[in-house]
Amino acid sequence: MDTDFANIEGMFKTNTDIVKKAFDGILPERWFLRPGDDSNHLMWVAGHLVVHRGAVLNSLGAEWETSWSALFTRGAKLATPEQYPEVDEIRSAWDDVSEKLLSSFAGATADMLAKPAPKGPPSFDGKISGLVAFLAFHEAYHVGQVTYLRKWLGYGQSVG
């Protein structure tokens, strides 16, 4: 694995720990509070992170899917709380997809990373490596939202 891709892997590892810490202790009923009418709640952002980690896994040749992905895609309208998975299911899915993702990095070959990226999500260089790099950037954006929501909900900061 080249140095650039090792750094991308490092971003995912760091985000894994930050998100896990950010989720810690937040009561399930608080996952649906929003700082504004046009804001997403923690459940949506967390599910969105899980689904997009799954997309990274799929781009690296692993199989990963969930029955509730459509609730968390870009542009999805917020649903009622009853339509979402349970908080424990999201936490478990985060742990599962994170473990599989970090394992799949070890098997990511130069040939695999040099393959053309599929149409749809952006890729910085048109290759799988650029897609994974874009999704690391995308994830960091939403990890910031998760840590903000944690603090806004009164649970303190996740980092620092």
Coordinates of C-alpha atoms in Angstrom, one line a residue:
M1 CA 0.0 0.0 0.0
D2 CA 1.4 3.4 -0.9
T3 CA 1.9 6.2 1.6
D4 CA -1.0 8.3 0.3
F5 CA -3.4 5.4 0.7
A6 CA -2.0 4.6 4.1
N7 CA -2.8 8.1 5.1
I8 CA -6.4 7.7 3.9
E9 CA -6.7 4.5 5.9
G10 CA -5.4 6.5 8.9
M11 CA -8.3 9.0 8.4
F12 CA -10.8 6.2 8.5
K13 CA -9.2 4.8 11.7
T14 CA -9.2 8.1 13.4
N15 CA -12.9 8.7 12.4
T16 CA -13.8 5.3 13.7
D17 CA -12.7 6.2 17.2
I18 CA -14.1 9.8 17.2
V19 CA -17.6 8.6 16.1
K20 CA -17.6 5.8 18.7
K21 CA -16.7 8.3 21.4
A22 CA -19.3 10.7 20.1
F23 CA -22.1 8.1 20.2
D24 CA -21.2 7.2 23.8
G25 CA -23.8 7.9 26.4
I26 CA -26.3 9.7 24.2
L27 CA -29.8 8.5 25.1
P28 CA -31.8 7.0 22.2
E29 CA -34.6 9.6 22.4
R30 CA -32.0 12.4 22.0
W31 CA -30.8 11.0 18.6
F32 CA -33.8 12.6 16.9
L33 CA -33.4 16.1 18.2
R34 CA -32.4 18.8 15.6
P35 CA -30.7 22.2 16.2
G36 CA -32.9 23.6 13.4
D37 CA -35.9 22.8 11.3
D38 CA -33.7 22.2 8.2
S39 CA -31.0 20.2 10.1
N40 CA -30.5 16.5 10.3
H41 CA -30.6 14.7 13.5
L42 CA -27.9 12.4 14.9
M43 CA -29.7 9.3 13.7
W44 CA -29.7 10.4 10.1
V45 CA -26.0 11.5 10.2
A46 CA -24.9 8.3 11.9
G47 CA -26.9 6.2 9.4
H48 CA -25.4 8.2 6.5
L49 CA -21.9 7.5 7.8
V50 CA -22.6 3.8 8.1
V51 CA -24.1 3.6 4.6
H52 CA -21.2 5.4 3.0
R53 CA -18.6 3.3 4.9
G54 CA -20.5 0.4 3.3
A55 CA -20.0 2.1 -0.1
V56 CA -16.2 2.2 0.6
L57 CA -16.2 -1.5 1.4
N58 CA -18.1 -2.3 -1.8
S59 CA -15.7 -0.2 -3.8
L60 CA -12.8 -2.3 -2.4
G61 CA -14.5 -5.5 -3.5
A62 CA -16.2 -6.5 -0.2
E63 CA -19.9 -7.2 0.1
W64 CA -21.8 -5.0 2.6
E65 CA -25.4 -3.8 2.6
T66 CA -28.3 -3.1 4.9
S67 CA -32.1 -3.0 4.5
W68 CA -32.3 0.6 5.6
S69 CA -29.8 2.3 3.3
A70 CA -32.5 4.3 1.5
L71 CA -33.3 6.2 4.7
F72 CA -29.8 7.7 4.7
T73 CA -29.0 8.5 1.1
R74 CA -28.2 12.0 0.0
G75 CA -31.4 14.0 -0.3
A76 CA -33.5 11.5 1.6
K77 CA -36.3 13.2 3.5
L78 CA -36.4 12.8 7.2
A79 CA -38.7 10.0 8.3
T80 CA -40.5 9.5 11.5
P81 CA -38.4 8.0 14.3
E82 CA -40.3 4.7 14.1
Q83 CA -39.1 4.2 10.6
Y84 CA -35.4 4.2 11.5
P85 CA -33.4 1.3 12.9
E86 CA -32.9 1.2 16.7
V87 CA -30.0 3.2 18.0
D88 CA -28.3 0.0 19.1
E89 CA -28.6 -1.3 15.5
I90 CA -26.9 1.8 14.2
R91 CA -24.1 1.5 16.8
S92 CA -23.7 -2.2 15.9
A93 CA -23.7 -1.5 12.2
W94 CA -21.0 1.2 12.8
D95 CA -18.8 -1.3 14.6
D96 CA -19.4 -4.0 12.0
V97 CA -18.8 -1.8 8.9
S98 CA -15.7 -0.2 10.6
E99 CA -14.1 -3.5 11.4
K100 CA -14.7 -4.9 7.9
L101 CA -13.5 -1.7 6.3
L102 CA -10.2 -1.6 8.3
S103 CA -9.7 -5.3 7.5
S104 CA -10.3 -4.7 3.8
F105 CA -7.6 -2.0 3.6
A106 CA -5.0 -4.7 4.2
G107 CA -6.1 -6.5 1.1
A108 CA -6.3 -3.4 -1.1
T109 CA -3.8 -3.9 -3.9
A110 CA -2.3 -1.3 -6.2
D111 CA -4.1 -2.9 -9.1
M112 CA -7.5 -2.7 -7.3
L113 CA -7.0 0.9 -6.4
A114 CA -6.0 1.8 -10.0
K115 CA -9.2 0.4 -11.5
P116 CA -11.7 3.0 -12.9
A117 CA -14.2 4.3 -10.3
P118 CA -17.8 3.5 -11.0
K119 CA -20.1 6.2 -12.3
G120 CA -21.9 8.1 -9.7
P121 CA -20.0 9.2 -6.6
P122 CA -17.1 11.5 -7.2
S123 CA -13.5 10.3 -7.5
F124 CA -10.6 12.7 -7.2
D125 CA -8.6 10.9 -9.9
G126 CA -11.3 8.7 -11.7
K127 CA -9.9 5.6 -10.0
I128 CA -11.1 3.5 -7.0
S129 CA -8.3 5.2 -5.0
G130 CA -9.7 8.6 -5.7
L131 CA -13.2 7.4 -4.8
V132 CA -12.0 6.1 -1.4
A133 CA -10.1 9.4 -0.9
F134 CA -13.3 11.4 -1.7
L135 CA -15.4 9.2 0.7
A136 CA -12.8 9.8 3.5
F137 CA -13.2 13.6 2.9
H138 CA -17.0 13.2 2.8
E139 CA -16.9 11.1 6.0
A140 CA -14.8 13.7 7.9
Y141 CA -17.4 16.4 7.0
H142 CA -20.1 14.3 8.6
V143 CA -17.9 13.3 11.6
G144 CA -17.7 17.0 12.3
Q145 CA -21.5 17.1 12.3
V146 CA -21.7 14.2 14.7
T147 CA -19.3 15.8 17.2
Y148 CA -21.2 19.1 16.9
L149 CA -24.6 17.4 17.6
R150 CA -23.1 15.6 20.6
K151 CA -22.0 18.9 22.1
W152 CA -25.3 20.6 21.1
L153 CA -27.2 17.9 22.9
G154 CA -25.2 18.6 26.0
Y155 CA -22.9 15.6 26.1
G156 CA -19.6 17.5 25.8
Q157 CA -17.0 17.4 23.2
S158 CA -15.6 14.2 21.6
V159 CA -12.1 15.4 20.8
G160 CA -9.6 17.5 22.7

